[in-house]
Every structure is written in C-alpha cells, then in structure tokens.
Amino acid sequence: MLRTLLTVLMLSGLALAVPVAAGQAGPQQHVPAGKARDLAQIRSSKVLRVLVNQSRNSSGEVKGEPVGVEYYRLRALEHYLNARVADGQEIALKIIPRAKEQLLGALQRGEGDLAAPGELLDPSLVRGVDASAPVVDQVPLQLVGRKGGRSYSRVEQLSGRTIALTSASAAGPAIQVINQQLALRKRPPIKVEWVDPTLAVEDVLEMVQAGIYPLTVVERPIAQRWARVMPKLRVDSKLQLARPDAMRWYVRQDAPMFQAAVDRFLAGYRAPDNQDAAFERIYRRQYRVHNPLARKDRQRLEALRPVLQKHGGDQQFDWLNLAALAFKESTLDPKARGTGGAHGLMQITPSAAQRVGVSNTATVDGNVQASARYLAMLRRKFFASAQLNERERMAFILAAYNLGPERVQAMRAEARRRGLNGNQWFFQTERVAMEQVGMGPVNFVNSVNKYYLAFNRERASLERVAKR
C-alpha cells in the first residue's frame, strides 16, 4: 500500500523528502484569529495542523493501519510540501479531530491551518473561509436503504418517508428543496430524523443495514465504500436528490500562499488504487448490529422489562441502558454462556458479581442485579465527574466493563496528552483505543450505544406495553 502511494507521488512529479509516519494528534495550538498563519508561518513552525472530521470514515487508524479516507491525501500533501526542503526543515502533520459542524469555526479561530471534512458540507456552514480546488469533483448524494426493502427512482416516492441524517449533512438543504417542491404538489414532506451526535455517517449506514433506520442519504463515494463491507446496504443510484457538488478542503482567508500550494497539490494528486485495502480487511470482519426490536426480540424485552426496570431504578440507570447491554451480551437470552465464566443475560462473571455482593447470578434477577451494581460501582469510582455528559459517562462505563477501568483511565490520560478530549469517548478517546487494542472495545461500546438509541426511539411504545 505504501509502495503504491510512493509510486503515485513520483509519477505525479513530487519528490519525497521524508518517509510516511503514522500521525498522532498532539497538544492543540490555539492561535488568535487575527494572527496570520500562511505557508511561511507553517513552514517556520514545522507543523501543519489539519482539522479532520472526527468520523471513522474520514480519519482514524486501527493498530497503526489507516482506515480514514482522508489519510492518504493528507499524507501525500505532507510529502508535497516537504519536497526539496533541507533536512530538518520538514513539516509534520498534526491531526485534530472535530465534529463536522465544528470544523470551519475551529479553522476560523486559528485552531488549525486546513480543514478536511471528507464529506460535502452544508453550504450554510461555508462562510468566512476559502475553499480549495475540488478534492473529489461531481459528487452526487445517494439514497441508501436495506436490500429487500423498497427501492426508489423518483423523489416523489419519498413523500412521507423518514430519512436519518447526521448533523451538518449536505442532504439537509437538498431535502428542504425537495419538500418545497412536494408542498407545491400538496404531497406530504420527507421527514428528517437528525440522529444522536454519538453517531457518524458510518454508524447510520450500519443501522440502516440492520433495519433500525429505514433510509439515509450520503455522498456516493461514502455509500460505495461502506457497501463493500456492509453487503445488505442498497444504494439507489437512479434517484437524483440534488446536483452533484465537489468535496473540498478549506483554509483561512489570510493564507493565500498556502491555499495556492494546496490547489497545486490537488491538481496533480491521484489516489492509490489500493488505498482502501486496510479499511476493507478490518471492517469486513467487524461485528455488525442487528435490529433489537424484531418481533421475537421485542417479546423477550417485554418479558424482561420488570427486572431491568427494577435494578436500573435501584442503581439509577435508565433501564434501556441495561436492555441494550443485555442485547449485546446475550441477545436477551438468560441461558447464554460466554468465556471465562461469563454467563446469563448480562454475561457477568462470578468474580465480578462477588465484588458487588451478589452470590447467585444463575437467576435472571441475580444476573441483572450483579451487572447493574457493577456498572454503578464503575460509575461511582471512576466516572462520577460532573464534566461528563450522561451519554459519554455511559460510554466510559461500558468501555471499562469491557476493558477494565484502569486501562480506560490510562486511555483518557493519553487522549489528553495528544490534545484530544479525555471527557469524550466517541471519536476522541476511542481513537486511542483503536490504535492500542483495535476495534473490539470500540465496537462493543458503539453496539450497545446503537441498541440503546434503537430502544430509545421506541421508548413510548415499550413503556406503554408496561402499563397495560
């Protein structure tokens, strides 16, 4: 893969000054917005600070292997800028992950020199910065559903349908225009469900494949990329939602020389043919969520609800958090057996149960009680800080349930050392976990989170059943 990248750069006429090295986000340098930082200042500092979309699709490494789509482009830019410079004067790339909707604001504040979303941006967000030449030109938005479901070829067919979108999706304005057209025809609008901020575009695609969300809209390169590792996705390529647009990078308006260099680089850059090899190998074998509200599973949840509510209430946990963990651990099967003595609905081990004073975990009541107490102990001893919001707190508790609390605390410390947010698991501290131990713990937390969100969407009906 690396050899292909080097060959492409040589064929493009770009001399290579330094070897490719895995990048880590270091401490952030907050530069006042009024202070210019053009190419000369970047070279003088020897650091190119790149604000990347924090989604795993756009950026990220798994045990040293790149899986983010922007990785090779940014590394190639680094080499381009370092061509023909003297030894010791090379620029090093610093990756700074941010939520997509925060990228351009952070760029304007001087927290980075370049913003690389890896996706189309909502045009309303693009102000006060300069756009690069196209990174990928003529990119259409594509409707994505699940194979076996209805496909669509005309926008009128989407009238009254629900589409799940991540925040700042470029599909939002496109759907707004379509809804204006539908209103003129007196047709019901397309409903947009803006998903929880713990979900990135790849998470929504996974939940569409599972049947949790019915439909989503993403850029065609993203749809095609993830369809290679999520075989149940259906891409409705005949449906045109909006005119194709260009994916771009963004620079500050006070950096014309840097923008010119970026544009020259993009004009000659060609992506390696096998740049997704690691991505496909890693994600093809990853755990995929299932729909936890299929009829049989819903019946199981209804039967288990009283005990989940009882022990959730005792330990001040939302009972749906316990339900989500139970679905991930045992698919709501009290007879499930795991490894290392883990067993039952919550897959708690006897030693963990004994730590919280529960001796009998063979019953559903004892199994849930032990798990709820253990989760509460982790929260009390390690994650009680008021600086954690409740979704992030639960994510850290789940990571500790899977990895051990001391290891998670060490990852938080490492995240802070790199300039990441140690109080945020999703997309921040999880990056350290991906690099150190791989996708297992990250998938565990993400899966439980997705099951919780799936249950929470149906909370009213699930709790209505309880009141009959």
Tab-separated table of C-alpha atoms in Angstrom, residues 90-446:
chain	number	residue	atom	x	y	z
A	90	GLU	CA	10.229	19.266	7.055
A	91	ILE	CA	6.658	19.975	8.057
A	92	ALA	CA	4.974	17.359	10.274
A	93	LEU	CA	1.259	16.689	10.013
A	94	LYS	CA	-0.822	17.079	13.171
A	95	ILE	CA	-4.335	15.598	13.069
A	96	ILE	CA	-7.027	17.392	15.122
A	97	PRO	CA	-10.426	15.626	15.046
A	98	ARG	CA	-13.591	17.705	15.421
A	99	ALA	CA	-17.297	17.195	14.844
A	100	LYS	CA	-18.127	18.020	11.231
A	101	GLU	CA	-20.205	21.081	12.112
A	102	GLN	CA	-17.341	22.470	14.244
A	103	LEU	CA	-14.582	22.230	11.622
A	104	LEU	CA	-14.887	25.614	9.945
A	105	GLY	CA	-15.446	27.508	13.190
A	106	ALA	CA	-12.279	25.946	14.606
A	107	LEU	CA	-10.441	26.865	11.389
A	108	GLN	CA	-11.553	30.499	11.648
A	109	ARG	CA	-10.426	30.636	15.285
A	110	GLY	CA	-6.960	29.546	14.236
A	111	GLU	CA	-7.058	26.084	15.802
A	112	GLY	CA	-5.911	24.567	12.514
A	113	ASP	CA	-4.445	25.531	9.150
A	114	LEU	CA	-6.578	23.243	6.990
A	115	ALA	CA	-9.995	21.634	7.405
A	116	ALA	CA	-10.586	18.295	5.655
A	117	PRO	CA	-14.218	17.173	6.092
A	118	GLY	CA	-14.110	14.109	3.810
A	119	GLU	CA	-17.777	14.840	3.061
A	120	LEU	CA	-19.840	17.548	1.398
A	121	LEU	CA	-20.678	20.419	3.727
A	122	ASP	CA	-23.992	22.121	4.267
A	123	PRO	CA	-23.474	25.311	2.203
A	124	SER	CA	-24.760	27.445	5.097
A	125	LEU	CA	-21.663	26.442	7.095
A	126	VAL	CA	-19.204	27.647	4.438
A	127	ARG	CA	-18.584	31.283	5.265
A	128	GLY	CA	-15.534	33.243	6.336
A	129	VAL	CA	-13.117	30.647	4.868
A	130	ASP	CA	-11.737	29.839	1.419
A	131	ALA	CA	-12.496	26.577	-0.375
A	132	SER	CA	-9.825	24.583	-2.149
A	133	ALA	CA	-9.980	23.162	-5.632
A	134	PRO	CA	-12.109	20.011	-5.716
A	135	VAL	CA	-10.771	17.077	-3.731
A	136	VAL	CA	-13.358	14.888	-5.456
A	137	ASP	CA	-15.494	16.581	-8.100
A	138	GLN	CA	-19.081	15.977	-9.195
A	139	VAL	CA	-20.165	14.043	-6.087
A	140	PRO	CA	-23.882	13.147	-6.007
A	141	LEU	CA	-25.919	12.472	-2.897
A	142	GLN	CA	-27.315	8.942	-2.812
A	143	LEU	CA	-30.289	7.444	-1.035
A	144	VAL	CA	-29.280	4.311	0.876
A	145	GLY	CA	-31.645	1.665	2.212
A	146	ARG	CA	-31.569	-2.012	3.072
A	147	LYS	CA	-31.626	-4.760	0.481
A	148	GLY	CA	-35.024	-6.389	0.341
A	149	GLY	CA	-36.795	-3.128	1.033
A	150	ARG	CA	-38.441	-0.814	-1.440
A	151	SER	CA	-36.114	0.986	-3.856
A	152	TYR	CA	-36.731	4.499	-5.182
A	153	SER	CA	-36.125	6.157	-8.532
A	154	ARG	CA	-38.153	9.407	-8.200
A	155	VAL	CA	-38.180	11.963	-5.393
A	156	GLU	CA	-41.994	11.905	-5.297
A	157	GLN	CA	-41.792	8.363	-3.974
A	158	LEU	CA	-40.069	9.684	-0.835
A	159	SER	CA	-43.092	11.767	0.163
A	160	GLY	CA	-43.962	10.946	3.777
A	161	ARG	CA	-40.849	8.765	4.268
A	162	THR	CA	-38.312	9.248	7.058
A	163	ILE	CA	-34.609	9.759	6.332
A	164	ALA	CA	-31.983	9.638	9.091
A	165	LEU	CA	-29.186	12.207	8.799
A	166	THR	CA	-26.144	13.206	10.826
A	167	SER	CA	-25.748	16.828	11.874
A	168	ALA	CA	-24.443	19.190	9.180
A	169	SER	CA	-25.293	16.711	6.414
A	170	ALA	CA	-25.379	18.312	2.976
A	171	ALA	CA	-28.534	16.267	2.391
A	172	GLY	CA	-30.464	18.530	4.792
A	173	PRO	CA	-30.704	21.534	2.425
A	174	ALA	CA	-31.330	19.198	-0.530
A	175	ILE	CA	-34.318	17.620	1.229
A	176	GLN	CA	-35.567	21.086	2.160
A	177	VAL	CA	-35.709	21.999	-1.549
A	178	ILE	CA	-37.460	18.721	-2.390
A	179	ASN	CA	-40.025	19.350	0.352
A	180	GLN	CA	-40.805	22.760	-1.134
A	181	GLN	CA	-41.500	21.032	-4.442
A	182	LEU	CA	-43.659	18.410	-2.728
A	183	ALA	CA	-45.626	21.141	-0.940
A	184	LEU	CA	-46.496	22.754	-4.293
A	185	ARG	CA	-47.962	19.393	-5.318
A	186	LYS	CA	-49.767	19.082	-1.988
A	187	ARG	CA	-47.742	15.993	-1.097
A	188	PRO	CA	-46.530	15.180	2.450
A	189	PRO	CA	-42.920	16.228	3.089
A	190	ILE	CA	-39.960	13.943	3.600
A	191	LYS	CA	-39.348	13.620	7.327
A	192	VAL	CA	-35.780	14.136	8.537
A	193	GLU	CA	-34.625	12.391	11.705
A	194	TRP	CA	-31.473	14.107	12.934
A	195	VAL	CA	-29.586	11.368	14.715
A	196	ASP	CA	-27.784	11.437	18.060
A	197	PRO	CA	-24.357	13.193	17.961
A	198	THR	CA	-22.665	9.964	19.082
A	199	LEU	CA	-23.348	8.621	15.562
A	200	ALA	CA	-21.275	9.371	12.468
A	201	VAL	CA	-22.222	8.631	8.876
A	202	GLU	CA	-20.806	5.090	9.063
A	203	ASP	CA	-22.877	4.362	12.187
A	204	VAL	CA	-26.068	5.462	10.467
A	205	LEU	CA	-25.255	3.234	7.489
A	206	GLU	CA	-24.752	0.307	9.859
A	207	MET	CA	-28.125	0.987	11.492
A	208	VAL	CA	-29.784	1.217	8.057
A	209	GLN	CA	-28.298	-2.157	7.167
A	210	ALA	CA	-29.758	-3.538	10.417
A	211	GLY	CA	-33.205	-2.104	9.660
A	212	ILE	CA	-33.173	0.262	12.660
A	213	TYR	CA	-33.291	3.340	10.435
A	214	PRO	CA	-35.220	2.954	7.174
A	215	LEU	CA	-33.190	5.270	4.918
A	216	THR	CA	-30.294	7.695	4.882
A	217	VAL	CA	-28.582	9.922	2.326
A	218	VAL	CA	-24.799	10.091	1.916
A	219	GLU	CA	-22.277	11.041	-0.729
A	220	ARG	CA	-21.832	8.400	-3.456
A	221	PRO	CA	-18.148	7.657	-2.631
A	222	ILE	CA	-19.124	7.056	1.003
A	223	ALA	CA	-22.096	4.867	0.047
A	224	GLN	CA	-19.969	2.797	-2.325
A	225	ARG	CA	-17.124	2.476	0.160
A	226	TRP	CA	-19.268	1.163	3.011
A	227	ALA	CA	-21.418	-1.023	0.772
A	228	ARG	CA	-18.267	-3.067	0.155
A	229	VAL	CA	-18.149	-4.046	3.839
A	230	MET	CA	-21.904	-3.881	4.587
A	231	PRO	CA	-23.368	-6.208	1.947
A	232	LYS	CA	-27.004	-5.657	2.929
A	233	LEU	CA	-26.941	-1.973	2.007
A	234	ARG	CA	-28.827	-0.897	-1.122
A	235	VAL	CA	-27.737	2.244	-2.989
A	236	ASP	CA	-30.488	3.795	-5.136
A	237	SER	CA	-28.190	5.225	-7.811
A	238	LYS	CA	-31.022	6.173	-10.207
A	239	LEU	CA	-32.515	8.694	-7.780
A	240	GLN	CA	-31.164	12.245	-8.154
A	241	LEU	CA	-31.675	14.300	-4.996
A	242	ALA	CA	-29.584	17.326	-5.936
A	243	ARG	CA	-26.990	18.460	-8.425
A	244	PRO	CA	-23.599	16.829	-7.837
A	245	ASP	CA	-21.166	19.031	-5.927
A	246	ALA	CA	-17.451	18.949	-5.125
A	247	MET	CA	-15.846	17.759	-1.902
A	248	ARG	CA	-13.276	20.354	-0.891
A	249	TRP	CA	-10.761	21.271	1.762
A	250	TYR	CA	-10.877	24.671	3.453
A	251	VAL	CA	-8.235	27.203	4.508
A	252	ARG	CA	-8.293	30.544	6.294
A	253	GLN	CA	-8.785	33.656	4.182
A	254	ASP	CA	-5.482	35.107	5.389
A	255	ALA	CA	-3.453	32.216	3.915
A	256	PRO	CA	-3.386	32.758	0.110
A	257	MET	CA	0.049	31.188	-0.398
A	258	PHE	CA	-0.947	28.070	1.498
A	259	GLN	CA	-4.192	27.813	-0.462
A	260	ALA	CA	-2.274	28.102	-3.738
A	261	ALA	CA	0.024	25.266	-2.629
A	262	VAL	CA	-2.965	23.110	-1.650
A	263	ASP	CA	-4.628	23.735	-5.010
A	264	ARG	CA	-1.451	22.840	-6.913
A	265	PHE	CA	-1.176	19.625	-4.918
A	266	LEU	CA	-4.798	18.640	-5.546
A	267	ALA	CA	-4.448	19.303	-9.272
A	268	GLY	CA	-1.777	16.609	-9.537
A	269	TYR	CA	-2.848	14.127	-6.881
A	270	ARG	CA	-4.111	10.684	-7.844
A	271	ALA	CA	-5.317	8.303	-5.137
A	272	PRO	CA	-3.585	4.912	-4.859
A	273	ASP	CA	-5.697	2.103	-6.299
A	274	ASN	CA	-5.491	0.065	-3.088
A	275	GLN	CA	-5.919	2.838	-0.540
A	276	ASP	CA	-8.957	1.075	0.987
A	277	ALA	CA	-7.255	-2.305	1.416
A	278	ALA	CA	-6.761	-1.957	5.189
A	279	PHE	CA	-10.231	-0.430	5.615
A	280	GLU	CA	-11.901	-3.352	3.827
A	281	ARG	CA	-9.866	-6.007	5.623
A	282	ILE	CA	-10.514	-4.528	9.073
A	283	TYR	CA	-14.185	-3.643	8.716
A	284	ARG	CA	-15.275	-6.704	6.786
A	285	ARG	CA	-14.754	-8.843	9.872
A	286	GLN	CA	-16.231	-6.434	12.386
A	287	TYR	CA	-19.364	-7.122	14.415
A	288	ARG	CA	-22.492	-5.626	12.890
A	289	VAL	CA	-25.500	-4.540	14.901
A	290	HIS	CA	-28.862	-6.234	14.437
A	291	ASN	CA	-32.326	-4.806	14.867
A	292	PRO	CA	-33.071	-5.321	18.574
A	293	LEU	CA	-36.773	-4.639	18.011
A	294	ALA	CA	-37.559	-7.507	15.674
A	295	ARG	CA	-40.746	-9.243	16.808
A	296	LYS	CA	-39.132	-12.096	18.729
A	297	ASP	CA	-36.638	-9.804	20.471
A	298	ARG	CA	-39.349	-7.325	21.360
A	299	GLN	CA	-41.317	-10.101	23.045
A	300	ARG	CA	-38.219	-11.101	25.024
A	301	LEU	CA	-37.676	-7.499	26.082
A	302	GLU	CA	-41.280	-7.202	27.226
A	303	ALA	CA	-40.859	-10.259	29.446
A	304	LEU	CA	-37.574	-8.969	30.903
A	305	ARG	CA	-38.672	-5.360	31.361
A	306	PRO	CA	-39.755	-5.641	35.037
A	307	VAL	CA	-36.383	-6.927	36.249
A	308	LEU	CA	-34.447	-4.451	34.088
A	309	GLN	CA	-36.548	-1.573	35.375
A	310	LYS	CA	-36.236	-2.743	38.978
A	311	HIS	CA	-32.444	-2.929	39.075
A	312	GLY	CA	-31.990	0.012	36.738
A	313	GLY	CA	-34.057	2.103	39.138
A	314	ASP	CA	-32.177	0.805	42.185
A	315	GLN	CA	-28.833	1.863	40.670
A	316	GLN	CA	-30.113	4.999	38.909
A	317	PHE	CA	-29.622	3.680	35.388
A	318	ASP	CA	-32.072	4.083	32.540
A	319	TRP	CA	-33.469	0.579	32.155
A	320	LEU	CA	-32.939	0.818	28.399
A	321	ASN	CA	-29.183	1.080	29.006
A	322	LEU	CA	-29.353	-2.282	30.763
A	323	ALA	CA	-31.559	-3.653	27.980
A	324	ALA	CA	-29.053	-2.515	25.346
A	325	LEU	CA	-26.153	-4.132	27.206
A	326	ALA	CA	-28.168	-7.338	27.619
A	327	PHE	CA	-28.957	-7.434	23.913
A	328	LYS	CA	-25.306	-7.001	23.001
A	329	GLU	CA	-24.114	-9.583	25.541
A	330	SER	CA	-26.711	-12.320	25.102
A	331	THR	CA	-29.383	-11.159	22.598
A	332	LEU	CA	-31.677	-11.212	25.656
A	333	ASP	CA	-31.088	-14.928	26.276
A	334	PRO	CA	-30.778	-15.724	30.026
A	335	LYS	CA	-29.270	-19.124	29.171
A	336	ALA	CA	-26.351	-17.721	27.181
A	337	ARG	CA	-22.866	-18.915	28.127
A	338	GLY	CA	-19.702	-16.964	27.401
A	339	THR	CA	-15.989	-17.326	28.027
A	340	GLY	CA	-14.156	-17.043	31.338
A	341	GLY	CA	-17.228	-17.948	33.343
A	342	ALA	CA	-19.389	-15.147	31.916
A	343	HIS	CA	-22.990	-16.263	31.724
A	344	GLY	CA	-26.596	-15.244	31.693
A	345	LEU	CA	-28.450	-12.256	30.374
A	346	MET	CA	-25.691	-9.758	31.198
A	347	GLN	CA	-22.719	-12.124	30.778
A	348	ILE	CA	-21.440	-11.196	34.240
A	349	THR	CA	-18.649	-13.311	35.751
A	350	PRO	CA	-18.972	-14.780	39.267
A	351	SER	CA	-15.902	-12.831	40.429
A	352	ALA	CA	-17.341	-9.512	39.235
A	353	ALA	CA	-20.668	-10.337	40.904
A	354	GLN	CA	-18.963	-11.174	44.187
A	355	ARG	CA	-17.183	-7.800	44.146
A	356	VAL	CA	-20.579	-6.118	44.431
A	357	GLY	CA	-22.069	-8.564	46.940
A	358	VAL	CA	-24.132	-10.835	44.681
A	359	SER	CA	-23.534	-14.567	45.077
A	360	ASN	CA	-26.252	-16.084	42.880
A	361	THR	CA	-26.122	-14.983	39.237
A	362	ALA	CA	-27.830	-18.080	37.860
A	363	THR	CA	-31.240	-16.384	38.070
A	364	VAL	CA	-32.251	-13.535	35.815
A	365	ASP	CA	-32.832	-11.319	38.847
A	366	GLY	CA	-29.415	-12.036	40.339
A	367	ASN	CA	-27.667	-11.683	36.987
A	368	VAL	CA	-29.190	-8.271	36.282
A	369	GLN	CA	-28.695	-7.140	39.882
A	370	ALA	CA	-24.987	-8.021	39.779
A	371	SER	CA	-24.454	-6.278	36.445
A	372	ALA	CA	-26.317	-3.122	37.499
A	373	ARG	CA	-24.364	-2.953	40.757
A	374	TYR	CA	-21.076	-3.486	38.941
A	375	LEU	CA	-21.870	-0.736	36.434
A	376	ALA	CA	-22.816	1.562	39.330
A	377	MET	CA	-19.547	0.772	41.085
A	378	LEU	CA	-17.597	1.705	37.946
A	379	ARG	CA	-19.537	4.959	37.673
A	380	ARG	CA	-19.031	5.846	41.341
A	381	LYS	CA	-15.304	5.057	41.489
A	382	PHE	CA	-14.121	6.200	38.068
A	383	PHE	CA	-16.674	8.224	36.099
A	384	ALA	CA	-18.605	10.391	38.541
A	385	SER	CA	-17.184	13.695	37.272
A	386	ALA	CA	-19.717	16.409	36.517
A	387	GLN	CA	-17.650	17.218	33.410
A	388	LEU	CA	-19.013	14.085	31.703
A	389	ASN	CA	-22.383	14.272	29.997
A	390	GLU	CA	-24.584	11.228	30.519
A	391	ARG	CA	-24.080	9.610	27.094
A	392	GLU	CA	-20.312	9.918	27.389
A	393	ARG	CA	-20.400	8.738	31.009
A	394	MET	CA	-22.254	5.609	29.960
A	395	ALA	CA	-19.794	5.046	27.122
A	396	PHE	CA	-16.838	5.190	29.515
A	397	ILE	CA	-18.600	2.817	31.923
A	398	LEU	CA	-19.186	0.358	29.077
A	399	ALA	CA	-15.584	0.661	27.914
A	400	ALA	CA	-14.449	-0.092	31.485
A	401	TYR	CA	-16.906	-3.014	31.664
A	402	ASN	CA	-15.172	-4.403	28.577
A	403	LEU	CA	-11.533	-3.353	29.048
A	404	GLY	CA	-11.175	-2.682	32.766
A	405	PRO	CA	-11.420	0.774	34.374
A	406	GLU	CA	-7.694	1.347	34.916
A	407	ARG	CA	-6.960	0.819	31.243
A	408	VAL	CA	-9.730	3.200	30.209
A	409	GLN	CA	-8.419	5.849	32.600
A	410	ALA	CA	-4.958	5.456	31.063
A	411	MET	CA	-6.501	5.945	27.615
A	412	ARG	CA	-8.188	9.150	28.807
A	413	ALA	CA	-4.839	10.437	30.042
A	414	GLU	CA	-3.216	9.564	26.718
A	415	ALA	CA	-6.042	11.307	24.857
A	416	ARG	CA	-5.429	14.488	26.845
A	417	ARG	CA	-1.701	14.260	26.167
A	418	ARG	CA	-2.464	14.260	22.439
A	419	GLY	CA	-4.815	17.230	22.674
A	420	LEU	CA	-7.947	15.082	22.363
A	421	ASN	CA	-10.940	15.389	24.681
A	422	GLY	CA	-10.432	12.941	27.536
A	423	ASN	CA	-14.027	13.537	28.647
A	424	GLN	CA	-15.401	12.289	25.330
A	425	TRP	CA	-15.279	8.613	24.389
A	426	PHE	CA	-16.950	8.775	20.985
A	427	PHE	CA	-14.482	9.828	18.251
A	428	GLN	CA	-11.946	11.153	20.776
A	429	THR	CA	-10.699	8.766	23.493
A	430	GLU	CA	-11.865	5.856	21.340
A	431	ARG	CA	-9.129	6.836	18.858
A	432	VAL	CA	-6.560	5.802	21.462
A	433	ALA	CA	-8.399	2.500	21.964
A	434	MET	CA	-8.457	1.867	18.190
A	435	GLU	CA	-4.717	2.414	17.984
A	436	GLN	CA	-3.759	0.485	21.121
A	437	VAL	CA	-6.107	-2.512	21.153
A	438	GLY	CA	-8.060	-2.434	17.897
A	439	MET	CA	-11.752	-2.244	17.072
A	440	GLY	CA	-13.075	-4.774	19.626
A	441	PRO	CA	-13.772	-2.443	22.580
A	442	VAL	CA	-14.811	0.374	20.235
A	443	ASN	CA	-17.359	-1.879	18.545
A	444	PHE	CA	-18.590	-3.091	21.937
A	445	VAL	CA	-19.364	0.438	23.145
A	446	ASN	CA	-20.748	1.525	19.780
